[in-house]
Coordinates of C-alpha atoms in Angstrom, one line a residue:
Chain P
M1 CA 0.0 0.0 0.1
E2 CA 1.3 3.4 -1.0
N3 CA 2.0 5.6 1.9
I4 CA 0.2 9.0 1.2
A5 CA 1.9 11.0 4.0
E6 CA 5.0 10.6 6.0
L7 CA 6.1 12.7 9.1
Q8 CA 9.5 12.0 10.7
H9 CA 10.5 13.7 14.1
V10 CA 8.6 16.6 13.1
S11 CA 8.7 19.6 15.7
K12 CA 7.3 23.1 15.4
I13 CA 8.7 25.8 17.8
F14 CA 6.7 29.2 18.0
S15 CA 8.9 31.7 19.9
G16 CA 10.6 29.1 22.2
K17 CA 7.4 27.1 22.8
K18 CA 7.1 23.6 21.3
A19 CA 3.6 23.5 19.6
V20 CA 4.5 20.0 18.1
D21 CA 7.0 18.1 19.7
D22 CA 8.7 15.0 17.7
V23 CA 5.7 13.6 15.9
S24 CA 6.0 10.7 13.5
F25 CA 3.5 9.0 11.7
V26 CA 2.5 7.4 8.4
I27 CA -0.7 7.8 6.6
P28 CA -1.6 4.8 4.4
S29 CA -3.6 5.0 1.3
G30 CA -7.5 4.8 1.7
S31 CA -7.2 5.4 5.6
V32 CA -9.5 7.4 7.5
T33 CA -7.6 9.3 10.5
A34 CA -8.8 11.4 13.0
V35 CA -6.2 13.8 14.7
L36 CA -7.9 14.1 18.0
G37 CA -7.1 16.4 21.1
P38 CA -8.0 19.3 23.2
N39 CA -7.5 22.9 21.8
G40 CA -3.9 23.7 21.8
A41 CA -2.8 20.3 21.4
G42 CA -1.0 21.0 18.0
K43 CA -3.6 19.5 15.7
T44 CA -4.0 22.4 13.5
T45 CA -0.2 23.2 13.5
V46 CA 0.5 19.5 12.1
L47 CA -2.1 19.8 9.6
S48 CA -0.9 23.2 8.4
M49 CA 2.6 21.8 8.1
M50 CA 1.2 18.9 6.0
L51 CA -0.5 21.3 3.8
G52 CA 2.8 23.2 3.3
L53 CA 1.3 26.3 4.9
R54 CA 4.1 26.2 7.8
E55 CA 7.6 24.9 7.8
P56 CA 8.7 22.4 10.5
S57 CA 11.3 23.7 12.7
L58 CA 12.8 20.1 12.8
G59 CA 12.1 16.9 11.0
S60 CA 10.5 16.2 7.6
V61 CA 7.0 16.1 6.1
R62 CA 6.5 14.3 3.0
I63 CA 3.3 14.0 1.0
F64 CA 3.1 11.5 -1.9
G65 CA 6.7 11.2 -1.4
Q66 CA 7.3 15.0 -2.1
S67 CA 7.5 18.2 -0.2
P68 CA 3.9 19.6 0.5
K69 CA 4.8 22.7 -1.2
H70 CA 5.1 20.9 -4.6
A71 CA 2.5 21.8 -7.1
Q72 CA 2.1 18.2 -8.0
V73 CA 1.2 17.5 -4.3
K74 CA -1.2 20.4 -4.3
R75 CA -3.0 19.1 -7.4
R76 CA -3.9 15.9 -5.4
I77 CA -5.1 17.4 -2.2
G78 CA -8.0 19.1 -1.0
A79 CA -8.7 20.9 2.1
M80 CA -11.4 22.5 4.3
L81 CA -9.4 24.9 6.7
Q82 CA -10.7 25.9 10.0
E83 CA -11.4 29.4 9.2
V84 CA -14.6 29.8 6.9
S85 CA -12.8 31.6 4.0
V86 CA -14.8 32.9 1.3
I87 CA -13.8 35.4 -1.6
D88 CA -15.7 38.5 -1.7
G89 CA -17.5 39.9 -4.9
L90 CA -18.1 36.5 -6.6
K91 CA -21.2 34.5 -7.0
V92 CA -21.2 31.1 -5.7
H93 CA -21.0 29.4 -9.1
E94 CA -18.2 31.6 -10.0
V95 CA -16.2 30.5 -7.1
M96 CA -16.8 27.0 -7.9
S97 CA -15.6 27.6 -11.6
L98 CA -12.7 29.5 -10.5
I99 CA -11.4 26.8 -8.0
R100 CA -12.1 24.2 -10.7
S101 CA -9.9 26.0 -13.3
Y102 CA -6.8 25.4 -10.9
Y103 CA -6.9 21.7 -11.2
P104 CA -5.8 19.5 -14.2
S105 CA -8.7 17.1 -13.8
P106 CA -11.6 18.8 -11.9
I107 CA -14.8 17.1 -11.0
K108 CA -17.9 18.6 -12.9
L109 CA -19.5 21.8 -11.8
S110 CA -22.8 19.9 -11.4
E111 CA -21.1 17.5 -9.2
M112 CA -19.8 20.1 -7.0
V113 CA -23.2 21.8 -6.8
H114 CA -24.6 18.4 -5.7
L115 CA -22.0 17.9 -3.0
A116 CA -22.6 21.3 -1.6
G117 CA -26.3 20.5 -1.9
F118 CA -27.1 24.2 -3.4
K119 CA -30.4 24.9 -5.0
P120 CA -30.3 26.7 -8.4
E121 CA -31.1 30.2 -6.8
E122 CA -28.4 29.8 -4.2
L123 CA -25.8 29.4 -7.1
N124 CA -26.4 33.1 -7.9
K125 CA -25.9 34.5 -4.5
R126 CA -22.7 36.3 -3.7
A127 CA -20.6 33.9 -1.8
D128 CA -19.7 36.2 1.1
K129 CA -23.4 36.7 1.6
L130 CA -24.1 32.9 2.5
S131 CA -24.9 31.8 6.0
G132 CA -22.2 30.2 8.1
G133 CA -23.5 26.7 7.3
Q134 CA -23.6 27.3 3.6
K135 CA -20.1 28.5 3.6
R136 CA -19.1 25.2 5.1
R137 CA -20.9 23.4 2.4
L138 CA -19.2 25.4 -0.2
G139 CA -15.9 24.9 1.4
F140 CA -16.5 21.1 1.2
A141 CA -17.3 21.2 -2.4
L142 CA -14.2 23.5 -3.1
A143 CA -12.2 21.0 -1.1
L144 CA -13.3 18.3 -3.8
A145 CA -13.1 20.4 -6.8
G146 CA -9.8 19.0 -7.9
N147 CA -10.9 15.4 -7.3
P148 CA -8.2 15.0 -4.7
D149 CA -6.7 11.6 -3.5
L150 CA -5.9 13.1 0.1
L151 CA -8.5 15.1 2.0
F152 CA -7.8 17.5 5.0
F153 CA -10.8 18.5 7.0
D154 CA -9.6 21.0 10.0
E155 CA -12.4 20.7 12.6
P156 CA -14.9 20.6 10.0
T157 CA -18.1 20.3 12.0
V158 CA -17.3 23.2 14.4
G159 CA -20.4 25.6 14.5
L160 CA -22.6 23.2 12.7
D161 CA -26.0 21.9 13.9
A162 CA -26.7 18.2 14.6
P163 CA -28.2 17.5 11.3
A164 CA -25.6 19.3 9.4
R165 CA -23.0 17.5 11.2
K166 CA -24.6 14.1 10.5
A167 CA -24.7 15.0 6.9
F168 CA -21.2 16.1 6.6
W169 CA -20.1 12.7 8.2
Q170 CA -22.1 10.7 5.7
Q171 CA -20.6 12.4 2.9
A172 CA -17.2 11.7 4.5
D173 CA -18.1 8.1 4.7
E174 CA -19.1 8.0 1.1
L175 CA -15.7 9.7 0.1
A176 CA -13.7 7.1 2.2
D177 CA -15.8 4.3 0.4
R178 CA -14.5 5.5 -2.8
G179 CA -11.1 5.1 -1.6
K180 CA -10.1 8.6 -0.7
T181 CA -7.4 9.0 2.1
I182 CA -8.9 11.4 4.9
L183 CA -7.3 13.2 7.6
F184 CA -9.4 15.2 10.0
S185 CA -8.9 17.1 13.2
T186 CA -11.8 17.2 15.8
H187 CA -12.1 17.5 19.4
Y188 CA -15.6 15.8 19.3
L189 CA -14.6 12.4 20.5
Q190 CA -17.6 10.8 19.2
E191 CA -16.9 11.8 15.6
A192 CA -13.4 10.3 15.9
E193 CA -14.9 7.1 17.2
D194 CA -17.6 6.8 14.5
T195 CA -15.8 7.9 11.5
A196 CA -12.1 7.1 11.6
D197 CA -10.4 3.8 11.4
R198 CA -7.6 5.3 13.3
I199 CA -7.2 7.9 15.9
L200 CA -3.9 9.9 16.6
L201 CA -4.3 11.3 20.1
F202 CA -2.6 14.6 20.4
N203 CA -1.9 16.2 23.7
K204 CA 0.6 18.9 24.4
G205 CA 2.1 18.6 21.0
K206 CA 2.9 15.1 21.0
I207 CA 1.1 11.8 20.0
A208 CA -0.4 10.4 23.3
A209 CA -1.8 7.4 21.7
D210 CA -2.1 5.8 18.3
G211 CA -4.4 3.0 17.1
T212 CA -7.9 2.0 16.3
P213 CA -10.8 3.6 18.3
D214 CA -11.1 0.3 20.1
E215 CA -7.3 0.1 20.9
I216 CA -7.3 3.7 22.2
V217 CA -10.2 2.8 24.5
S218 CA -8.5 -0.4 25.8
K219 CA -5.1 1.5 26.1
L220 CA -6.4 4.4 28.1
T221 CA -9.3 3.2 30.1
S222 CA -9.3 0.4 32.6
R223 CA -12.0 -2.0 32.7
S224 CA -13.8 -2.5 36.0
V225 CA -15.8 -5.0 38.0
S226 CA -18.4 -4.1 40.3
F227 CA -20.6 -6.0 42.8
I228 CA -22.6 -5.7 46.1
A229 CA -20.8 -7.7 48.9
D230 CA -22.7 -9.0 51.8
M231 CA -20.6 -8.0 54.7
T232 CA -22.9 -9.1 57.6
G233 CA -23.9 -12.8 56.9
E234 CA -22.5 -16.1 58.5
D235 CA -19.4 -16.4 56.5
S236 CA -18.9 -12.7 56.2
Y237 CA -15.8 -11.1 55.2
A238 CA -14.0 -8.1 56.6
A239 CA -14.1 -5.2 54.2
D240 CA -10.3 -4.6 54.7
E241 CA -9.4 -8.1 54.0
M242 CA -11.2 -8.1 50.8
V243 CA -9.6 -4.9 49.8
H244 CA -6.2 -6.2 50.7
R245 CA -6.8 -9.5 48.7
M246 CA -8.1 -7.7 45.8
R247 CA -5.2 -5.3 45.6
S248 CA -2.6 -7.9 45.4
V249 CA -4.2 -9.5 42.4
P250 CA -2.0 -8.9 39.5
G251 CA -3.2 -6.1 37.3
V252 CA -5.7 -4.6 39.7
R253 CA -5.3 -1.1 40.3
D254 CA -7.9 -0.1 42.8
C255 CA -10.6 -1.4 45.0
M256 CA -13.0 0.7 46.7
E257 CA -16.6 1.3 47.7
Q258 CA -18.7 3.7 45.6
E259 CA -22.3 4.4 46.4
G260 CA -23.0 0.9 47.9
R261 CA -20.9 -1.0 45.3
W262 CA -17.4 -2.3 45.5
V263 CA -15.7 -1.3 42.3
V264 CA -12.4 -3.2 41.3
T265 CA -10.6 -1.5 38.5
A266 CA -8.2 -3.7 36.6
D267 CA -6.4 -4.2 33.2
N268 CA -8.3 -7.6 32.9
T269 CA -11.6 -8.2 34.3
D270 CA -11.3 -11.9 33.9
T271 CA -8.6 -12.3 36.7
V272 CA -10.8 -10.1 38.9
L273 CA -13.7 -12.4 38.6
A274 CA -11.4 -15.5 39.2
A275 CA -10.4 -13.8 42.3
I276 CA -13.9 -13.1 43.6
F277 CA -14.5 -16.8 43.4
R278 CA -11.1 -18.1 44.6
Y279 CA -11.5 -15.9 47.7
N280 CA -15.1 -16.8 48.1
I281 CA -16.1 -13.3 48.4
P282 CA -19.8 -13.2 49.0
A283 CA -20.3 -11.0 45.8
R284 CA -23.8 -10.7 44.1
D285 CA -24.9 -8.6 41.1
I286 CA -21.6 -8.7 39.5
R287 CA -21.2 -6.4 36.5
T288 CA -18.2 -5.6 34.4
G289 CA -17.7 -2.5 32.6
Q290 CA -15.4 -0.5 30.3
G291 CA -14.7 3.3 30.1
R292 CA -15.8 5.0 26.9
L293 CA -13.4 6.9 24.9
D294 CA -15.0 10.2 26.3
D295 CA -14.1 9.2 29.6
A296 CA -10.6 7.9 28.5
F297 CA -10.1 11.4 27.0
E298 CA -11.0 13.2 30.1
I299 CA -8.8 10.9 32.3
M300 CA -6.1 11.7 30.1
V301 CA -6.4 15.4 30.0
S302 CA -7.2 15.8 33.6
A303 CA -4.4 13.4 34.7
D304 CA -2.2 15.9 32.6
H305 CA -3.5 18.9 34.6
D306 CA -2.7 17.0 37.8
K307 CA 0.9 16.7 36.7
E308 CA 1.0 20.3 35.8
A309 CA -0.2 21.5 39.2
V310 CA 2.6 19.2 40.8
S311 CA 5.3 20.4 38.7
Chain Z
M1 CA -2.6 30.4 -19.6
K2 CA -6.2 29.5 -18.9
M3 CA -5.5 30.0 -15.3
L4 CA -4.3 33.5 -15.9
L5 CA -7.2 34.6 -18.0
M6 CA -9.8 33.2 -15.6
Q7 CA -8.1 35.0 -12.7
C8 CA -7.7 38.2 -14.5
R9 CA -11.5 38.1 -15.3
V10 CA -12.3 37.2 -11.8
E11 CA -10.4 40.2 -10.4
M12 CA -12.1 42.5 -12.8
L13 CA -15.4 41.4 -11.9
R14 CA -14.6 41.8 -8.1
I15 CA -13.5 45.4 -8.7
I16 CA -16.5 46.4 -11.0
R17 CA -18.9 45.0 -8.3
N18 CA -17.5 46.8 -5.6
P19 CA -19.6 50.0 -5.0
Y20 CA -16.7 51.8 -3.4
Y21 CA -14.7 51.6 -6.8
V22 CA -17.7 53.1 -8.6
F23 CA -18.1 55.8 -6.3
W24 CA -14.6 56.9 -5.4
S25 CA -13.0 56.2 -8.7
L26 CA -15.7 57.2 -11.2
L27 CA -18.2 59.3 -9.7
M28 CA -16.1 61.4 -7.2
P29 CA -13.6 62.6 -9.8
I30 CA -16.3 63.5 -12.3
V31 CA -18.1 65.4 -9.9
F32 CA -15.2 67.4 -8.5
Y33 CA -14.3 68.1 -12.2
F34 CA -17.6 69.3 -12.8
I35 CA -17.6 71.7 -9.6
F36 CA -14.0 73.1 -10.3
T37 CA -14.3 73.7 -14.0
K38 CA -18.0 74.7 -14.2
I39 CA -19.2 76.1 -11.1
V40 CA -16.5 77.6 -9.0
N41 CA -14.8 80.4 -10.8
T42 CA -11.0 80.0 -10.4
G43 CA -10.1 83.0 -12.2
I44 CA -7.5 81.5 -14.2
D45 CA -6.8 83.1 -17.5
N46 CA -6.2 80.3 -19.9
V47 CA -9.5 78.5 -19.4
E48 CA -9.0 75.9 -22.0
A49 CA -5.7 74.8 -20.6
W50 CA -7.0 74.8 -17.1
Q51 CA -9.8 72.5 -18.1
A52 CA -7.2 70.1 -19.7
H53 CA -4.9 70.4 -16.8
Y54 CA -7.8 69.7 -14.2
L55 CA -9.0 66.9 -16.4
M56 CA -5.6 65.1 -15.9
S57 CA -5.6 66.1 -12.1
M58 CA -8.8 64.2 -11.6
T59 CA -7.9 61.1 -13.8
T60 CA -4.6 60.5 -11.8
F61 CA -6.6 61.1 -8.6
S62 CA -9.0 58.4 -9.6
V63 CA -6.3 56.1 -10.6
M64 CA -4.0 56.7 -7.7
G65 CA -6.9 56.1 -5.2
S66 CA -7.9 52.8 -6.7
A67 CA -4.4 51.5 -7.0
I68 CA -3.8 52.4 -3.2
M69 CA -7.1 51.6 -1.8
T70 CA -8.4 48.5 -3.9
V71 CA -5.1 46.6 -3.9
G72 CA -4.2 47.3 -0.2
I73 CA -7.4 46.8 1.3
R74 CA -8.4 43.9 -0.7
M75 CA -5.2 42.1 0.1
V76 CA -5.5 42.6 4.0
Q77 CA -9.3 41.5 3.6
E78 CA -8.0 38.1 1.8
Q79 CA -5.7 37.7 4.5
S80 CA -7.9 38.4 7.3
L81 CA -10.6 36.3 6.0
G82 CA -8.3 33.1 5.4
W83 CA -8.8 33.2 1.6
A84 CA -5.1 34.0 1.1
V85 CA -4.3 31.1 2.9
Y86 CA -6.7 28.8 1.2
M87 CA -5.3 30.0 -2.1
R88 CA -1.8 28.8 -0.9
I89 CA -3.0 25.1 -0.7
T90 CA -4.6 25.3 -4.4
P91 CA -2.2 24.6 -7.3
L92 CA -2.6 28.3 -8.5
P93 CA 1.0 29.7 -8.4
G94 CA 1.4 32.7 -6.2
S95 CA 3.0 34.6 -9.0
I96 CA -0.1 34.1 -11.5
Y97 CA -2.6 35.3 -8.6
F98 CA -0.3 38.3 -8.1
I99 CA 0.0 39.2 -11.9
S100 CA -3.7 38.7 -12.5
K101 CA -4.4 41.1 -9.7
M102 CA -2.2 43.9 -10.8
F103 CA -3.2 43.2 -14.5
G104 CA -6.9 43.2 -13.5
Q105 CA -6.4 46.5 -11.8
T106 CA -4.7 48.0 -14.6
V107 CA -7.6 47.2 -17.1
M108 CA -9.9 48.8 -14.5
H109 CA -7.6 51.9 -14.5
A110 CA -7.8 51.8 -18.2
F111 CA -11.6 51.8 -17.9
S112 CA -11.6 54.7 -15.4
V113 CA -9.3 56.7 -17.8
I114 CA -11.7 56.3 -20.6
V115 CA -14.8 57.2 -18.6
I116 CA -13.2 60.2 -17.0
F117 CA -11.7 61.4 -20.3
I118 CA -15.1 61.1 -21.9
A119 CA -16.7 62.8 -19.2
G120 CA -14.2 65.8 -19.6
F121 CA -14.8 65.8 -23.2
L122 CA -18.6 65.9 -22.7
I123 CA -18.6 68.6 -19.8
N124 CA -16.0 70.9 -21.4
G125 CA -15.3 69.9 -24.5
V126 CA -11.7 69.5 -23.8
H127 CA -9.6 69.7 -27.0
M128 CA -6.3 67.7 -27.2
S129 CA -4.6 66.0 -30.1
I130 CA -5.0 62.2 -30.5
G131 CA -1.5 61.9 -29.6
Q132 CA -1.9 63.7 -26.3
W133 CA -5.0 61.8 -25.4
I134 CA -3.4 58.4 -25.9
G135 CA 0.0 59.6 -24.4
S136 CA -1.7 60.8 -21.3
G137 CA -3.7 57.6 -20.9
L138 CA -0.6 55.6 -21.3
W139 CA 1.5 57.9 -18.7
I140 CA -1.6 57.6 -16.2
L141 CA -1.5 53.8 -16.5
V142 CA 2.4 53.0 -16.6
A143 CA 3.2 55.6 -13.9
S144 CA 0.4 54.2 -11.6
I145 CA 2.6 51.3 -10.8
P146 CA 4.4 52.8 -7.8
F147 CA 0.9 53.3 -6.4
L148 CA 0.1 49.7 -7.0
A149 CA 3.4 48.9 -5.1
L150 CA 2.3 51.3 -2.3
G151 CA -1.0 49.4 -2.3
T152 CA 0.9 46.1 -1.7
L153 CA 2.7 47.8 1.0
F154 CA -0.5 48.9 2.9
G155 CA -1.7 45.1 2.0
T156 CA 0.7 44.0 4.5
M157 CA -1.1 45.4 7.2
K158 CA -2.9 42.9 9.7
R159 CA -6.5 44.6 10.1
V160 CA -8.8 45.8 7.6
D161 CA -9.6 49.0 9.5
T162 CA -6.1 50.1 9.9
A163 CA -5.2 49.4 6.3
S164 CA -8.2 51.3 5.2
G165 CA -7.6 54.2 7.6
V166 CA -4.0 54.7 6.8
S167 CA -4.4 54.3 3.0
N168 CA -7.3 56.9 3.1
I169 CA -5.2 59.4 4.9
A170 CA -2.2 58.6 2.6
Y171 CA -4.4 58.9 -0.5
M172 CA -6.1 62.3 0.5
L173 CA -2.8 64.0 1.9
M174 CA -1.1 63.0 -1.4
A175 CA -3.8 64.2 -3.5
V176 CA -4.1 67.6 -1.9
L177 CA -0.2 68.2 -1.2
G178 CA 0.6 66.8 -4.7
G179 CA -1.6 69.4 -6.4
M180 CA -4.4 67.1 -7.6
W181 CA -7.0 69.1 -6.1
M182 CA -5.7 72.6 -6.8
P183 CA -2.4 73.7 -8.3
I184 CA 0.4 73.5 -6.1
D185 CA 1.5 77.2 -7.1
S186 CA -1.3 78.5 -4.9
F187 CA 0.5 76.9 -1.9
P188 CA 2.8 78.5 0.7
S189 CA 6.4 77.9 -0.3
V190 CA 7.1 75.2 2.4
L191 CA 4.2 73.1 1.4
Q192 CA 5.2 73.5 -2.4
T193 CA 8.7 72.0 -1.5
I194 CA 7.2 69.2 0.4
G195 CA 4.6 68.7 -2.3
K196 CA 7.2 68.4 -5.3
W197 CA 8.8 65.4 -3.7
L198 CA 5.6 63.5 -3.2
P199 CA 4.9 60.6 -5.8
S200 CA 1.4 62.2 -6.4
Y201 CA 2.9 65.4 -7.6
N202 CA 5.3 63.9 -9.8
Y203 CA 2.6 61.5 -11.1
G204 CA 0.5 64.7 -12.0
A205 CA 3.4 66.4 -13.4
G206 CA 4.2 64.0 -16.1
V207 CA 0.5 64.1 -17.5
W208 CA 0.2 67.7 -17.0
S209 CA 3.2 68.4 -19.3
I210 CA 1.6 66.0 -21.8
A211 CA -1.7 67.9 -21.7
A212 CA 0.0 71.2 -22.1
G213 CA 1.8 69.9 -25.3
N214 CA 5.1 69.0 -23.9
A215 CA 7.0 65.6 -23.3
P216 CA 7.2 64.8 -19.4
D217 CA 10.5 65.9 -17.9
L218 CA 13.1 63.3 -16.6
K219 CA 12.5 64.3 -12.9
P220 CA 9.3 63.0 -12.2
I221 CA 10.1 59.8 -14.0
L222 CA 13.1 59.2 -11.9
I223 CA 11.3 60.3 -8.8
L224 CA 8.5 57.8 -9.5
A225 CA 11.1 55.2 -10.4
G226 CA 12.8 55.7 -6.9
Y227 CA 9.4 55.5 -5.1
L228 CA 8.6 52.2 -7.1
F229 CA 11.8 50.7 -6.0
L230 CA 11.4 52.0 -2.3
F231 CA 7.8 50.7 -2.0
M232 CA 8.6 47.3 -3.6
V233 CA 11.7 46.6 -1.3
L234 CA 9.6 47.6 2.0
S235 CA 6.8 45.5 1.0
M236 CA 8.8 42.3 0.1
Y237 CA 10.8 42.8 3.1
I238 CA 7.8 42.9 5.5
R239 CA 6.1 40.0 3.5
K240 CA 9.3 37.8 3.9
K241 CA 9.5 38.5 7.8
Q242 CA 5.6 37.7 8.1
E243 CA 6.0 34.4 6.0
A244 CA 9.0 33.3 8.0
V245 CA 6.6 31.9 10.6

């Protein structure tokens, strides 16, 4: 499989501060990758270096094996930038024709109109008079004007309402089905989880995790077993003793009481269950659970805040 | 080539659709011309020469304005709206983008020149030889290049408000002190000395000579060339510095 993009030890330093810190990854052809992270994690900086808008301070960025500034690269990429940018003084269909004229083998104008979902009367509107949502749709059609192999969407759904957001991801899914390689940034965890086949989790300019949405979840979230323990009956167990025993089980991180239930967090829930039976813990209503990516994300970010507070 | 033509067409469309262009570059100079040659009695002896002279003043006033204002403010707008950034990720070479901007602007200037010349002919029956008309028009177009460069210099500013404020003030000061509104001879001598070194005065001086039946002097050509060099170097230097991010 051809590698569409390759970043090697890329850093970007803005006035002494590292916005991107030694980042390396490879984007294979046909993949849908989410660059996920909180604000200021370096997502947009990474994307703008891949688009040739910024020069990396260190390391190398190659798109289709070439510098992103190369004209041949620009003919094969399309992008929706974070800022909604619309040229003034031109009608919608004029903007579309203009951008089409830049590419050697553009898609048909009618196809662009279809992608943007514009009605005939909207085509004659001045582009700068469009609403925010309409500008986004125009931006989407413009990104596809050159029939690109690689698409960048920087925070594509910020400011969209729920139906518009859903419609956007449906279109993105269709593009992925047609074999386009897509890289998008988002801080909506749900979007990354639903649309991407790979997540690059950014935090403080570094890749904090890289994998499928499932892998990210299992890597970042601990699983848990919770149960109600009967501590008063005949063969009752002292709570202290139980906690002590559970904590000594390999892989168990914690054992504590929460709202009447005992919660054991561990890497592997099977060993916890085995331990419950081995030690004859009077447990009933046993449930196993797994944190969602949302939670994982929160944990990661807040863990980082804690570290900051200490240092 | 197809790209260049398309781009030029688009740039011209954008200028003509701009209501400020129509007002400042066409309507204002013609109204001024009408007022100062028809209504206000300037008490100048040679009325015909004055009418031709003032027609040139107003045409240079118009073209200088749209060169400074349209180019500069538009560039800041494109920068601040993110459109300029978007253009950098398309395969359109930056050089073609810039050339078509300047070319489109010059075509619009030619249009302004023709409209204002016709207005002068209709209002006062200004009489000049074909050679003088064409020579004046060419001077106004070619000698507007330093002002385009000044426009790109203002175009490096960050905010539209600042750019339009600064370029408005520069435009008006240069127009008045450069003798475009009233002949520089009527100024106090200090202002005359300053005025004669301004690009606006030298822009006018060349075409005033042509309208009076003489060839332009070498001095205004050299001074304008000097300003062109200065504005280009400054504008490129600032742009380089901004892009180094």
